[in-house]
Short mmCIF file of C-alpha atoms in Angstrom, two decimals:
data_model
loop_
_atom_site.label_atom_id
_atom_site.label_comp_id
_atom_site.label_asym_id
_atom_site.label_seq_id
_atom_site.Cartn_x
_atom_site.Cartn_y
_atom_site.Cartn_z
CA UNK T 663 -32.87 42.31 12.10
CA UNK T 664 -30.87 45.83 12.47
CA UNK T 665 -28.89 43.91 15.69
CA UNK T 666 -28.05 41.11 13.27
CA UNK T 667 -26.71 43.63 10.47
CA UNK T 668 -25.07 45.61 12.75
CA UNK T 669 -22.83 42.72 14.51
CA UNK T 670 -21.94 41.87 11.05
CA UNK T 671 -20.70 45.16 9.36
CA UNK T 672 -19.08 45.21 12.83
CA UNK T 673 -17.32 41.92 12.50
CA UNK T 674 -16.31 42.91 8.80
CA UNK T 675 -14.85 46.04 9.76
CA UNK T 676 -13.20 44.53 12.14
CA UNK T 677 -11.62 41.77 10.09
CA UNK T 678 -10.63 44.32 7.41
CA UNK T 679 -9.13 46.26 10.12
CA UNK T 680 -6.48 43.05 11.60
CA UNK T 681 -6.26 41.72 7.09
CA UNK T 682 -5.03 45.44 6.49
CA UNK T 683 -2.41 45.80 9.54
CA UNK T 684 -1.70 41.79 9.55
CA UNK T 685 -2.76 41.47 13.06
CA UNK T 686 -4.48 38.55 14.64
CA UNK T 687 -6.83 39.64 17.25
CA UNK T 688 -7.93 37.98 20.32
CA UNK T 689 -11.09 36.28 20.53
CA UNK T 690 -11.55 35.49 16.66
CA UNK T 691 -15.04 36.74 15.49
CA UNK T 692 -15.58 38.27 18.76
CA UNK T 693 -12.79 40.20 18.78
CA UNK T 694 -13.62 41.33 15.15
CA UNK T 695 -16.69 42.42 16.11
CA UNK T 696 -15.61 44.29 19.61
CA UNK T 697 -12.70 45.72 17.31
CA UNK T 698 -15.46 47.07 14.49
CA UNK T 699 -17.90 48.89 16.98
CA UNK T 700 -15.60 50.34 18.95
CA UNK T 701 -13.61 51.08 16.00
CA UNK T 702 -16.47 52.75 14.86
CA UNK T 703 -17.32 54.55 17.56
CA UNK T 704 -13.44 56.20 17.89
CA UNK T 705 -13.91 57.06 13.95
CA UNK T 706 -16.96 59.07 14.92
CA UNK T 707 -15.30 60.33 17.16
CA UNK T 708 -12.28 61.50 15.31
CA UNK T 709 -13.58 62.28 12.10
CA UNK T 710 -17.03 63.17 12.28
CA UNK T 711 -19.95 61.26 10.39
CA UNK T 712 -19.09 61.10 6.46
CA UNK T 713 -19.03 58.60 3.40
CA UNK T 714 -20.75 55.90 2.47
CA UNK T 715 -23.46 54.58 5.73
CA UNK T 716 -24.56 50.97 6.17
CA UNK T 717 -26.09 49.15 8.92
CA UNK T 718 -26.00 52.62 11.33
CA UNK T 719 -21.71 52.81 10.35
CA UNK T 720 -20.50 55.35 8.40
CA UNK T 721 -17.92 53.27 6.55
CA UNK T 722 -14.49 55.27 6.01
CA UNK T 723 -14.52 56.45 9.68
CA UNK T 724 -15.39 53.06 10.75
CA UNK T 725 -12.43 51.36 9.17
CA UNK T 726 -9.99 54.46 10.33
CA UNK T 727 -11.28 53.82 13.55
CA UNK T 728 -11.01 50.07 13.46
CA UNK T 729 -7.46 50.16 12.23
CA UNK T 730 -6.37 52.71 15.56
CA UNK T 731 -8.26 50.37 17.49
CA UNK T 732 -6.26 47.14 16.41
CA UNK T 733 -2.63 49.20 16.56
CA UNK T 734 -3.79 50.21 20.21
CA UNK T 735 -4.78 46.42 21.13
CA UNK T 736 -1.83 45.14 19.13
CA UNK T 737 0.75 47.11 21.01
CA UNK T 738 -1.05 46.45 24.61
CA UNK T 739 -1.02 43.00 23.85
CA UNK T 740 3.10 43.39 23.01
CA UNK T 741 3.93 44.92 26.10
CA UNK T 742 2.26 42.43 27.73
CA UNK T 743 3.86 39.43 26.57
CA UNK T 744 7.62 41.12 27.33
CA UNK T 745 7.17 41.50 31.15
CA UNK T 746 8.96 38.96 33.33
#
């Protein structure tokens, strides 16, 4: 039951992440989940472990996190599609 709760805070922090920049990202609700652990694991990272905690995320890093995640995917993705 923790797996289940934790792919879903994931996927929510990751869709909060792409609503709050305007960013599609790839993969739809796997993408929002890849984009909410990882983003969760660079806001650790970062920040340290503070704020509110559900589901094993500290929520305020998790979304900081989440958001640098989706800016660094975003602008990968850019310079991609402008090669020749």
């Amino acid at each position: 039951m923790n797996l289940i709760l934790y792919l879903i805070i994931g996927a929510v922090i990751g869709w909060f992440a792409g609503v709050v920049l305007g960013k599609n990202l790839p993969g739809g609700v796997l993408g929002n989940v890849i984009a909410g652990i990882i983003g969760a694991w660079i806001g650790s990272r970062l920040l340290g472990n503070w704020g509110p905690k559900l589901a094993e995320f500290y929520l305020i890093p998790s979304i900081i996190g989440a958001l640098i995640f989706v800016v660094i995917i975003s602008f990968i993705m850019n310079s991609s599609r402008m090669r020749f």
